[in-house]
């Protein structure tokens, strides 16, 4: 059983995993998608939940500000499976949180 299968089983049982994907989550690609000119590590935002959360519409936009003055325009919007993306976390895990093993 691979990571995606374990995660899907956990979600089916109502267990929230560290990679549970929600609307407006910031995510990174875990695979290359050269047909869309997207590559592993590129960052996007989940803008739509599809197929009962079995897939997600992820929007990739250019930067808005800094040295690269752009307008934050969407350059690609793609439907992706959970195994193709990972949720990015911008805060450390709570010191009170205890990692738990999810059995399926």
PDB file of N, CA and C in Angstrom:
ATOM      1  N   UNK A   1       0.859  -1.180   0.000  1.00  0.00           N
ATOM      2  CA  UNK A   1       0.000   0.000   0.000  1.00  0.00           C
ATOM      3  C   UNK A   1       0.901   1.237   0.000  1.00  0.00           C
ATOM      4  N   UNK A   2       0.628   2.176  -0.888  1.00  0.00           N
ATOM      5  CA  UNK A   2       1.453   3.383  -0.957  1.00  0.00           C
ATOM      6  C   UNK A   2       0.867   4.506  -0.089  1.00  0.00           C
ATOM      7  N   UNK A   3       1.611   5.627  -0.040  1.00  0.00           N
ATOM      8  CA  UNK A   3       1.209   6.750   0.799  1.00  0.00           C
ATOM      9  C   UNK A   3      -0.176   7.273   0.431  1.00  0.00           C
ATOM     10  N   UNK A   4      -0.460   7.370  -0.872  1.00  0.00           N
ATOM     11  CA  UNK A   4      -1.761   7.871  -1.308  1.00  0.00           C
ATOM     12  C   UNK A   4      -2.890   6.966  -0.815  1.00  0.00           C
ATOM     13  N   UNK A   5      -2.711   5.647  -0.901  1.00  0.00           N
ATOM     14  CA  UNK A   5      -3.737   4.709  -0.423  1.00  0.00           C
ATOM     15  C   UNK A   5      -3.973   4.867   1.071  1.00  0.00           C
ATOM     16  N   UNK A   6      -2.882   4.989   1.831  1.00  0.00           N
ATOM     17  CA  UNK A   6      -3.004   5.151   3.293  1.00  0.00           C
ATOM     18  C   UNK A   6      -3.718   6.454   3.613  1.00  0.00           C
ATOM     19  N   UNK A   7      -3.326   7.535   2.937  1.00  0.00           N
ATOM     20  CA  UNK A   7      -3.967   8.833   3.171  1.00  0.00           C
ATOM     21  C   UNK A   7      -5.448   8.777   2.827  1.00  0.00           C
ATOM     22  N   UNK A   8      -5.785   8.173   1.683  1.00  0.00           N
ATOM     23  CA  UNK A   8      -7.186   8.077   1.275  1.00  0.00           C
ATOM     24  C   UNK A   8      -7.999   7.271   2.279  1.00  0.00           C
ATOM     25  N   UNK A   9      -7.455   6.163   2.782  1.00  0.00           N
ATOM     26  CA  UNK A   9      -8.158   5.349   3.782  1.00  0.00           C
ATOM     27  C   UNK A   9      -8.379   6.154   5.058  1.00  0.00           C
ATOM     28  N   UNK A  10      -7.364   6.907   5.472  1.00  0.00           N
ATOM     29  CA  UNK A  10      -7.488   7.715   6.677  1.00  0.00           C
ATOM     30  C   UNK A  10      -8.577   8.769   6.512  1.00  0.00           C
ATOM     31  N   UNK A  11      -8.617   9.422   5.351  1.00  0.00           N
ATOM     32  CA  UNK A  11      -9.633  10.440   5.094  1.00  0.00           C
ATOM     33  C   UNK A  11     -11.018   9.810   5.080  1.00  0.00           C
ATOM     34  N   UNK A  12     -11.143   8.613   4.477  1.00  0.00           N
ATOM     35  CA  UNK A  12     -12.429   7.903   4.459  1.00  0.00           C
ATOM     36  C   UNK A  12     -12.925   7.622   5.871  1.00  0.00           C
ATOM     37  N   UNK A  13     -11.993   7.345   6.785  1.00  0.00           N
ATOM     38  CA  UNK A  13     -12.360   7.044   8.173  1.00  0.00           C
ATOM     39  C   UNK A  13     -12.537   8.317   9.004  1.00  0.00           C
ATOM     40  N   UNK A  14     -12.315   9.478   8.382  1.00  0.00           N
ATOM     41  CA  UNK A  14     -12.510  10.739   9.095  1.00  0.00           C
ATOM     42  C   UNK A  14     -11.284  11.178   9.876  1.00  0.00           C
ATOM     43  N   UNK A  15     -10.141  10.561   9.657  1.00  0.00           N
ATOM     44  CA  UNK A  15      -8.920  10.945  10.336  1.00  0.00           C
ATOM     45  C   UNK A  15      -8.261  12.056   9.541  1.00  0.00           C
ATOM     46  N   UNK A  16      -7.980  13.182  10.184  1.00  0.00           N
ATOM     47  CA  UNK A  16      -7.320  14.272   9.482  1.00  0.00           C
ATOM     48  C   UNK A  16      -5.827  14.009   9.503  1.00  0.00           C
ATOM     49  N   UNK A  17      -5.225  13.949   8.351  1.00  0.00           N
ATOM     50  CA  UNK A  17      -3.793  13.710   8.246  1.00  0.00           C
ATOM     51  C   UNK A  17      -3.086  15.032   8.015  1.00  0.00           C
ATOM     52  N   UNK A  18      -1.764  15.017   8.151  1.00  0.00           N
ATOM     53  CA  UNK A  18      -0.975  16.235   7.957  1.00  0.00           C
ATOM     54  C   UNK A  18      -1.111  16.751   6.534  1.00  0.00           C
ATOM     55  N   UNK A  19      -1.452  15.892   5.599  1.00  0.00           N
ATOM     56  CA  UNK A  19      -1.557  16.299   4.204  1.00  0.00           C
ATOM     57  C   UNK A  19      -3.011  16.383   3.733  1.00  0.00           C
ATOM     58  N   UNK A  20      -3.973  16.469   4.670  1.00  0.00           N
ATOM     59  CA  UNK A  20      -5.364  16.637   4.273  1.00  0.00           C
ATOM     60  C   UNK A  20      -5.486  17.949   3.501  1.00  0.00           C
ATOM     61  N   UNK A  21      -6.035  17.874   2.316  1.00  0.00           N
ATOM     62  CA  UNK A  21      -6.065  19.026   1.419  1.00  0.00           C
ATOM     63  C   UNK A  21      -7.425  19.701   1.500  1.00  0.00           C
ATOM     64  N   UNK A  22      -7.399  21.036   1.685  1.00  0.00           N
ATOM     65  CA  UNK A  22      -8.621  21.808   1.822  1.00  0.00           C
ATOM     66  C   UNK A  22      -8.609  22.968   0.825  1.00  0.00           C
ATOM     67  N   UNK A  23      -9.779  23.531   0.598  1.00  0.00           N
ATOM     68  CA  UNK A  23      -9.923  24.692  -0.260  1.00  0.00           C
ATOM     69  C   UNK A  23      -9.011  25.813   0.231  1.00  0.00           C
ATOM     70  N   UNK A  24      -8.320  26.464  -0.683  1.00  0.00           N
ATOM     71  CA  UNK A  24      -7.403  27.582  -0.463  1.00  0.00           C
ATOM     72  C   UNK A  24      -6.082  27.192   0.191  1.00  0.00           C
ATOM     73  N   UNK A  25      -5.805  25.889   0.349  1.00  0.00           N
ATOM     74  CA  UNK A  25      -4.490  25.460   0.825  1.00  0.00           C
ATOM     75  C   UNK A  25      -3.432  25.831  -0.207  1.00  0.00           C
ATOM     76  N   UNK A  26      -2.273  26.196   0.289  1.00  0.00           N
ATOM     77  CA  UNK A  26      -1.118  26.411  -0.571  1.00  0.00           C
ATOM     78  C   UNK A  26      -0.417  25.064  -0.680  1.00  0.00           C
ATOM     79  N   UNK A  27      -0.171  24.632  -1.915  1.00  0.00           N
ATOM     80  CA  UNK A  27       0.394  23.306  -2.157  1.00  0.00           C
ATOM     81  C   UNK A  27       1.586  23.404  -3.101  1.00  0.00           C
ATOM     82  N   UNK A  28       2.405  22.351  -3.098  1.00  0.00           N
ATOM     83  CA  UNK A  28       3.526  22.253  -4.026  1.00  0.00           C
ATOM     84  C   UNK A  28       3.375  20.980  -4.837  1.00  0.00           C
ATOM     85  N   UNK A  29       3.777  21.038  -6.075  1.00  0.00           N
ATOM     86  CA  UNK A  29       3.760  19.845  -6.923  1.00  0.00           C
ATOM     87  C   UNK A  29       4.806  18.849  -6.437  1.00  0.00           C
ATOM     88  N   UNK A  30       4.458  17.576  -6.451  1.00  0.00           N
ATOM     89  CA  UNK A  30       5.408  16.522  -6.108  1.00  0.00           C
ATOM     90  C   UNK A  30       5.867  15.771  -7.352  1.00  0.00           C
ATOM     91  N   UNK A  31       5.353  16.174  -8.497  1.00  0.00           N
ATOM     92  CA  UNK A  31       5.693  15.531  -9.777  1.00  0.00           C
ATOM     93  C   UNK A  31       5.908  16.603 -10.836  1.00  0.00           C
ATOM     94  N   UNK A  32       6.598  16.217 -11.908  1.00  0.00           N
ATOM     95  CA  UNK A  32       6.740  17.096 -13.067  1.00  0.00           C
ATOM     96  C   UNK A  32       5.541  16.904 -13.987  1.00  0.00           C
ATOM     97  N   UNK A  33       5.016  18.010 -14.511  1.00  0.00           N
ATOM     98  CA  UNK A  33       3.933  17.987 -15.498  1.00  0.00           C
ATOM     99  C   UNK A  33       4.367  18.827 -16.697  1.00  0.00           C
ATOM    100  N   UNK A  34       5.327  18.311 -17.478  1.00  0.00           N
ATOM    101  CA  UNK A  34       5.884  19.109 -18.578  1.00  0.00           C
ATOM    102  C   UNK A  34       4.850  19.519 -19.619  1.00  0.00           C
ATOM    103  N   UNK A  35       3.773  18.747 -19.769  1.00  0.00           N
ATOM    104  CA  UNK A  35       2.736  19.121 -20.738  1.00  0.00           C
ATOM    105  C   UNK A  35       2.040  20.430 -20.367  1.00  0.00           C
ATOM    106  N   UNK A  36       2.154  20.837 -19.084  1.00  0.00           N
ATOM    107  CA  UNK A  36       1.589  22.108 -18.622  1.00  0.00           C
ATOM    108  C   UNK A  36       2.684  23.120 -18.286  1.00  0.00           C
ATOM    109  N   UNK A  37       3.953  22.748 -18.567  1.00  0.00           N
ATOM    110  CA  UNK A  37       5.096  23.575 -18.198  1.00  0.00           C
ATOM    111  C   UNK A  37       5.144  23.811 -16.688  1.00  0.00           C
ATOM    112  N   UNK A  38       4.798  22.778 -15.921  1.00  0.00           N
ATOM    113  CA  UNK A  38       4.836  22.810 -14.458  1.00  0.00           C
ATOM    114  C   UNK A  38       5.788  21.718 -13.981  1.00  0.00           C
ATOM    115  N   UNK A  39       6.557  22.050 -12.930  1.00  0.00           N
ATOM    116  CA  UNK A  39       7.569  21.109 -12.465  1.00  0.00           C
ATOM    117  C   UNK A  39       7.543  20.983 -10.938  1.00  0.00           C
ATOM    118  N   UNK A  40       8.030  19.823 -10.481  1.00  0.00           N
ATOM    119  CA  UNK A  40       8.054  19.514  -9.051  1.00  0.00           C
ATOM    120  C   UNK A  40       8.591  20.710  -8.267  1.00  0.00           C
ATOM    121  N   UNK A  41       7.867  21.055  -7.199  1.00  0.00           N
ATOM    122  CA  UNK A  41       8.268  22.172  -6.350  1.00  0.00           C
ATOM    123  C   UNK A  41       7.523  23.462  -6.614  1.00  0.00           C
ATOM    124  N   UNK A  42       6.886  23.574  -7.784  1.00  0.00           N
ATOM    125  CA  UNK A  42       6.131  24.800  -8.049  1.00  0.00           C
ATOM    126  C   UNK A  42       4.935  24.876  -7.102  1.00  0.00           C
ATOM    127  N   UNK A  43       4.623  26.098  -6.701  1.00  0.00           N
ATOM    128  CA  UNK A  43       3.612  26.341  -5.673  1.00  0.00           C
ATOM    129  C   UNK A  43       2.342  26.899  -6.291  1.00  0.00           C
ATOM    130  N   UNK A  44       1.202  26.380  -5.827  1.00  0.00           N
ATOM    131  CA  UNK A  44      -0.096  26.843  -6.291  1.00  0.00           C
ATOM    132  C   UNK A  44      -1.092  26.865  -5.143  1.00  0.00           C
ATOM    133  N   UNK A  45      -2.326  27.214  -5.470  1.00  0.00           N
ATOM    134  CA  UNK A  45      -3.400  27.302  -4.478  1.00  0.00           C
ATOM    135  C   UNK A  45      -4.563  26.434  -4.915  1.00  0.00           C
ATOM    136  N   UNK A  46      -5.123  25.666  -3.975  1.00  0.00           N
ATOM    137  CA  UNK A  46      -6.303  24.853  -4.261  1.00  0.00           C
ATOM    138  C   UNK A  46      -7.497  25.791  -4.375  1.00  0.00           C
ATOM    139  N   UNK A  47      -8.137  25.804  -5.547  1.00  0.00           N
ATOM    140  CA  UNK A  47      -9.252  26.714  -5.782  1.00  0.00           C
ATOM    141  C   UNK A  47     -10.578  25.987  -5.964  1.00  0.00           C
ATOM    142  N   UNK A  48     -10.527  24.659  -6.063  1.00  0.00           N
ATOM    143  CA  UNK A  48     -11.767  23.890  -6.244  1.00  0.00           C
ATOM    144  C   UNK A  48     -11.536  22.461  -5.764  1.00  0.00           C
ATOM    145  N   UNK A  49     -12.535  21.915  -5.051  1.00  0.00           N
ATOM    146  CA  UNK A  49     -12.519  20.512  -4.639  1.00  0.00           C
ATOM    147  C   UNK A  49     -13.332  19.735  -5.662  1.00  0.00           C
ATOM    148  N   UNK A  50     -12.755  18.684  -6.221  1.00  0.00           N
ATOM    149  CA  UNK A  50     -13.398  17.923  -7.284  1.00  0.00           C
ATOM    150  C   UNK A  50     -13.615  16.473  -6.880  1.00  0.00           C
ATOM    151  N   UNK A  51     -14.612  15.822  -7.463  1.00  0.00           N
ATOM    152  CA  UNK A  51     -14.847  14.382  -7.307  1.00  0.00           C
ATOM    153  C   UNK A  51     -14.806  13.945  -5.845  1.00  0.00           C
ATOM    154  N   UNK A  52     -15.599  14.602  -5.015  1.00  0.00           N
ATOM    155  CA  UNK A  52     -15.664  14.271  -3.579  1.00  0.00           C
ATOM    156  C   UNK A  52     -14.278  14.272  -2.944  1.00  0.00           C
ATOM    157  N   UNK A  53     -13.501  15.294  -3.236  1.00  0.00           N
ATOM    158  CA  UNK A  53     -12.146  15.485  -2.705  1.00  0.00           C
ATOM    159  C   UNK A  53     -11.145  14.441  -3.190  1.00  0.00           C
ATOM    160  N   UNK A  54     -11.446  13.762  -4.285  1.00  0.00           N
ATOM    161  CA  UNK A  54     -10.503  12.818  -4.880  1.00  0.00           C
ATOM    162  C   UNK A  54      -9.573  13.532  -5.854  1.00  0.00           C
ATOM    163  N   UNK A  55      -9.888  14.777  -6.192  1.00  0.00           N
ATOM    164  CA  UNK A  55      -9.056  15.591  -7.071  1.00  0.00           C
ATOM    165  C   UNK A  55      -9.270  17.056  -6.702  1.00  0.00           C
ATOM    166  N   UNK A  56      -8.332  17.895  -7.141  1.00  0.00           N
ATOM    167  CA  UNK A  56      -8.356  19.305  -6.754  1.00  0.00           C
ATOM    168  C   UNK A  56      -7.932  20.158  -7.937  1.00  0.00           C
ATOM    169  N   UNK A  57      -8.617  21.275  -8.123  1.00  0.00           N
ATOM    170  CA  UNK A  57      -8.195  22.252  -9.118  1.00  0.00           C
ATOM    171  C   UNK A  57      -7.178  23.164  -8.434  1.00  0.00           C
ATOM    172  N   UNK A  58      -5.978  23.206  -8.984  1.00  0.00           N
ATOM    173  CA  UNK A  58      -4.904  24.009  -8.403  1.00  0.00           C
ATOM    174  C   UNK A  58      -4.522  25.093  -9.396  1.00  0.00           C
ATOM    175  N   UNK A  59      -4.468  26.322  -8.899  1.00  0.00           N
ATOM    176  CA  UNK A  59      -4.144  27.480  -9.720  1.00  0.00           C
ATOM    177  C   UNK A  59      -2.707  27.908  -9.437  1.00  0.00           C
ATOM    178  N   UNK A  60      -1.958  28.117 -10.502  1.00  0.00           N
ATOM    179  CA  UNK A  60      -0.577  28.571 -10.397  1.00  0.00           C
ATOM    180  C   UNK A  60      -0.521  29.990 -10.936  1.00  0.00           C
ATOM    181  N   UNK A  61       0.043  30.906 -10.147  1.00  0.00           N
ATOM    182  CA  UNK A  61       0.074  32.326 -10.510  1.00  0.00           C
ATOM    183  C   UNK A  61       1.499  32.851 -10.448  1.00  0.00           C
ATOM    184  N   UNK A  62       1.757  33.921 -11.245  1.00  0.00           N
ATOM    185  CA  UNK A  62       3.076  34.538 -11.172  1.00  0.00           C
ATOM    186  C   UNK A  62       3.172  35.371  -9.895  1.00  0.00           C
ATOM    187  N   UNK A  63       4.372  35.804  -9.574  1.00  0.00           N
ATOM    188  CA  UNK A  63       4.575  36.570  -8.340  1.00  0.00           C
ATOM    189  C   UNK A  63       3.974  37.954  -8.479  1.00  0.00           C
ATOM    190  N   UNK A  64       3.662  38.540  -7.348  1.00  0.00           N
ATOM    191  CA  UNK A  64       3.110  39.900  -7.366  1.00  0.00           C
ATOM    192  C   UNK A  64       3.913  40.753  -6.384  1.00  0.00           C
ATOM    193  N   UNK A  65       4.928  41.384  -6.893  1.00  0.00           N
ATOM    194  CA  UNK A  65       5.754  42.232  -6.048  1.00  0.00           C
ATOM    195  C   UNK A  65       7.198  41.792  -6.065  1.00  0.00           C
ATOM    196  N   UNK A  66       7.997  42.371  -5.197  1.00  0.00           N
ATOM    197  CA  UNK A  66       9.407  42.032  -5.146  1.00  0.00           C
ATOM    198  C   UNK A  66      10.124  42.524  -6.388  1.00  0.00           C
ATOM    199  N   UNK A  67      11.192  41.849  -6.747  1.00  0.00           N
ATOM    200  CA  UNK A  67      11.976  42.247  -7.911  1.00  0.00           C
ATOM    201  C   UNK A  67      11.270  41.930  -9.216  1.00  0.00           C
ATOM    202  N   UNK A  68      10.379  40.949  -9.183  1.00  0.00           N
ATOM    203  CA  UNK A  68       9.667  40.555 -10.398  1.00  0.00           C
ATOM    204  C   UNK A  68       8.277  41.180 -10.346  1.00  0.00           C
ATOM    205  N   UNK A  69       8.163  42.354 -10.841  1.00  0.00           N
ATOM    206  CA  UNK A  69       6.871  43.039 -10.776  1.00  0.00           C
ATOM    207  C   UNK A  69       5.934  42.443 -11.807  1.00  0.00           C
ATOM    208  N   UNK A  70       4.984  41.702 -11.325  1.00  0.00           N
ATOM    209  CA  UNK A  70       3.966  41.085 -12.170  1.00  0.00           C
ATOM    210  C   UNK A  70       2.624  41.386 -11.527  1.00  0.00           C
ATOM    211  N   UNK A  71       1.585  40.847 -12.091  1.00  0.00           N
ATOM    212  CA  UNK A  71       0.251  41.186 -11.602  1.00  0.00           C
ATOM    213  C   UNK A  71      -0.444  40.055 -10.859  1.00  0.00           C
ATOM    214  N   UNK A  72       0.266  39.016 -10.480  1.00  0.00           N
ATOM    215  CA  UNK A  72      -0.372  37.889  -9.811  1.00  0.00           C
ATOM    216  C   UNK A  72      -1.351  37.181 -10.730  1.00  0.00           C
ATOM    217  N   UNK A  73      -1.030  37.114 -12.010  1.00  0.00           N
ATOM    218  CA  UNK A  73      -1.917  36.489 -12.996  1.00  0.00           C
ATOM    219  C   UNK A  73      -1.766  34.973 -12.989  1.00  0.00           C
ATOM    220  N   UNK A  74      -2.881  34.297 -13.162  1.00  0.00           N
ATOM    221  CA  UNK A  74      -2.867  32.844 -13.275  1.00  0.00           C
ATOM    222  C   UNK A  74      -2.234  32.459 -14.600  1.00  0.00           C
ATOM    223  N   UNK A  75      -1.224  31.588 -14.536  1.00  0.00           N
ATOM    224  CA  UNK A  75      -0.628  31.105 -15.786  1.00  0.00           C
ATOM    225  C   UNK A  75      -1.004  29.663 -16.069  1.00  0.00           C
ATOM    226  N   UNK A  76      -1.569  28.958 -15.083  1.00  0.00           N
ATOM    227  CA  UNK A  76      -2.062  27.595 -15.326  1.00  0.00           C
ATOM    228  C   UNK A  76      -3.034  27.218 -14.220  1.00  0.00           C
ATOM    229  N   UNK A  77      -4.050  26.447 -14.587  1.00  0.00           N
ATOM    230  CA  UNK A  77      -5.019  25.909 -13.639  1.00  0.00           C
ATOM    231  C   UNK A  77      -5.255  24.463 -14.059  1.00  0.00           C
ATOM    232  N   UNK A  78      -4.949  23.528 -13.142  1.00  0.00           N
ATOM    233  CA  UNK A  78      -4.921  22.112 -13.499  1.00  0.00           C
ATOM    234  C   UNK A  78      -5.629  21.288 -12.432  1.00  0.00           C
ATOM    235  N   UNK A  79      -6.357  20.263 -12.863  1.00  0.00           N
ATOM    236  CA  UNK A  79      -6.938  19.297 -11.942  1.00  0.00           C
ATOM    237  C   UNK A  79      -5.883  18.273 -11.559  1.00  0.00           C
ATOM    238  N   UNK A  80      -5.672  18.070 -10.258  1.00  0.00           N
ATOM    239  CA  UNK A  80      -4.619  17.180  -9.780  1.00  0.00           C
ATOM    240  C   UNK A  80      -5.142  16.211  -8.722  1.00  0.00           C
ATOM    241  N   UNK A  81      -4.495  15.055  -8.633  1.00  0.00           N
ATOM    242  CA  UNK A  81      -4.801  14.057  -7.607  1.00  0.00           C
ATOM    243  C   UNK A  81      -3.965  14.345  -6.355  1.00  0.00           C
ATOM    244  N   UNK A  82      -4.413  13.863  -5.197  1.00  0.00           N
ATOM    245  CA  UNK A  82      -3.671  14.115  -3.958  1.00  0.00           C
ATOM    246  C   UNK A  82      -2.200  13.691  -4.026  1.00  0.00           C
ATOM    247  N   UNK A  83      -1.881  12.611  -4.729  1.00  0.00           N
ATOM    248  CA  UNK A  83      -0.501  12.133  -4.806  1.00  0.00           C
ATOM    249  C   UNK A  83       0.402  13.081  -5.594  1.00  0.00           C
ATOM    250  N   UNK A  84      -0.184  14.025  -6.325  1.00  0.00           N
ATOM    251  CA  UNK A  84       0.609  14.937  -7.153  1.00  0.00           C
ATOM    252  C   UNK A  84       0.955  16.238  -6.435  1.00  0.00           C
ATOM    253  N   UNK A  85       0.390  16.436  -5.248  1.00  0.00           N
ATOM    254  CA  UNK A  85       0.620  17.679  -4.505  1.00  0.00           C
ATOM    255  C   UNK A  85       0.827  17.396  -3.028  1.00  0.00           C
ATOM    256  N   UNK A  86       1.457  18.347  -2.354  1.00  0.00           N
ATOM    257  CA  UNK A  86       1.574  18.275  -0.900  1.00  0.00           C
ATOM    258  C   UNK A  86       1.233  19.644  -0.319  1.00  0.00           C
ATOM    259  N   UNK A  87       0.578  19.635   0.841  1.00  0.00           N
ATOM    260  CA  UNK A  87       0.202  20.872   1.515  1.00  0.00           C
ATOM    261  C   UNK A  87       1.453  21.482   2.133  1.00  0.00           C
ATOM    262  N   UNK A  88       1.625  22.789   1.960  1.00  0.00           N
ATOM    263  CA  UNK A  88       2.726  23.496   2.586  1.00  0.00           C
ATOM    264  C   UNK A  88       2.243  24.091   3.897  1.00  0.00           C
ATOM    265  N   UNK A  89       3.072  23.983   4.916  1.00  0.00           N
ATOM    266  CA  UNK A  89       2.728  24.496   6.246  1.00  0.00           C
ATOM    267  C   UNK A  89       3.663  25.656   6.566  1.00  0.00           C
ATOM    268  N   UNK A  90       3.098  26.749   7.044  1.00  0.00           N
ATOM    269  CA  UNK A  90       3.873  27.947   7.305  1.00  0.00           C
ATOM    270  C   UNK A  90       4.094  28.201   8.787  1.00  0.00           C
ATOM    271  N   UNK A  91       3.646  27.290   9.627  1.00  0.00           N
ATOM    272  CA  UNK A  91       3.830  27.410  11.067  1.00  0.00           C
ATOM    273  C   UNK A  91       4.366  26.088  11.586  1.00  0.00           C
ATOM    274  N   UNK A  92       5.154  26.135  12.651  1.00  0.00           N
ATOM    275  CA  UNK A  92       5.646  24.871  13.213  1.00  0.00           C
ATOM    276  C   UNK A  92       4.489  24.088  13.824  1.00  0.00           C
ATOM    277  N   UNK A  93       4.674  22.793  13.907  1.00  0.00           N
ATOM    278  CA  UNK A  93       3.672  21.958  14.563  1.00  0.00           C
ATOM    279  C   UNK A  93       3.589  22.354  16.029  1.00  0.00           C
ATOM    280  N   UNK A  94       2.424  22.228  16.608  1.00  0.00           N
ATOM    281  CA  UNK A  94       2.225  22.548  18.013  1.00  0.00           C
ATOM    282  C   UNK A  94       3.105  21.652  18.876  1.00  0.00           C
ATOM    283  N   UNK A  95       3.769  22.210  19.893  1.00  0.00           N
ATOM    284  CA  UNK A  95       4.602  21.371  20.757  1.00  0.00           C
ATOM    285  C   UNK A  95       3.780  20.332  21.517  1.00  0.00           C
ATOM    286  N   UNK A  96       2.472  20.562  21.619  1.00  0.00           N
ATOM    287  CA  UNK A  96       1.594  19.623  22.322  1.00  0.00           C
ATOM    288  C   UNK A  96       1.111  18.497  21.418  1.00  0.00           C
ATOM    289  N   UNK A  97       1.323  18.644  20.105  1.00  0.00           N
ATOM    290  CA  UNK A  97       0.824  17.615  19.188  1.00  0.00           C
ATOM    291  C   UNK A  97       1.706  16.382  19.279  1.00  0.00           C
ATOM    292  N   UNK A  98       1.045  15.249  19.251  1.00  0.00           N
ATOM    293  CA  UNK A  98       1.742  13.969  19.302  1.00  0.00           C
ATOM    294  C   UNK A  98       1.476  13.251  17.991  1.00  0.00           C
ATOM    295  N   UNK A  99       2.557  12.900  17.273  1.00  0.00           N
ATOM    296  CA  UNK A  99       2.325  12.181  16.008  1.00  0.00           C
ATOM    297  C   UNK A  99       1.637  10.862  16.281  1.00  0.00           C
ATOM    298  N   UNK A 100       0.700  10.504  15.426  1.00  0.00           N
ATOM    299  CA  UNK A 100       0.017   9.225  15.609  1.00  0.00           C
ATOM    300  C   UNK A 100       0.066   8.412  14.342  1.00  0.00           C
ATOM    301  N   UNK A 101       0.152   7.131  14.516  1.00  0.00           N
ATOM    302  CA  UNK A 101       0.189   6.217  13.383  1.00  0.00           C
ATOM    303  C   UNK A 101      -1.256   5.954  12.963  1.00  0.00           C
ATOM    304  N   UNK A 102      -1.505   6.045  11.667  1.00  0.00           N
ATOM    305  CA  UNK A 102      -2.837   5.778  11.146  1.00  0.00           C
ATOM    306  C   UNK A 102      -2.817   4.362  10.598  1.00  0.00           C
ATOM    307  N   UNK A 103      -3.675   3.511  11.146  1.00  0.00           N
ATOM    308  CA  UNK A 103      -3.747   2.139  10.634  1.00  0.00           C
ATOM    309  C   UNK A 103      -5.000   2.011   9.770  1.00  0.00           C
ATOM    310  N   UNK A 104      -4.866   1.240   8.734  1.00  0.00           N
ATOM    311  CA  UNK A 104      -5.982   1.052   7.804  1.00  0.00           C
ATOM    312  C   UNK A 104      -6.324  -0.402   7.655  1.00  0.00           C
TER     313      UNK A 104
END
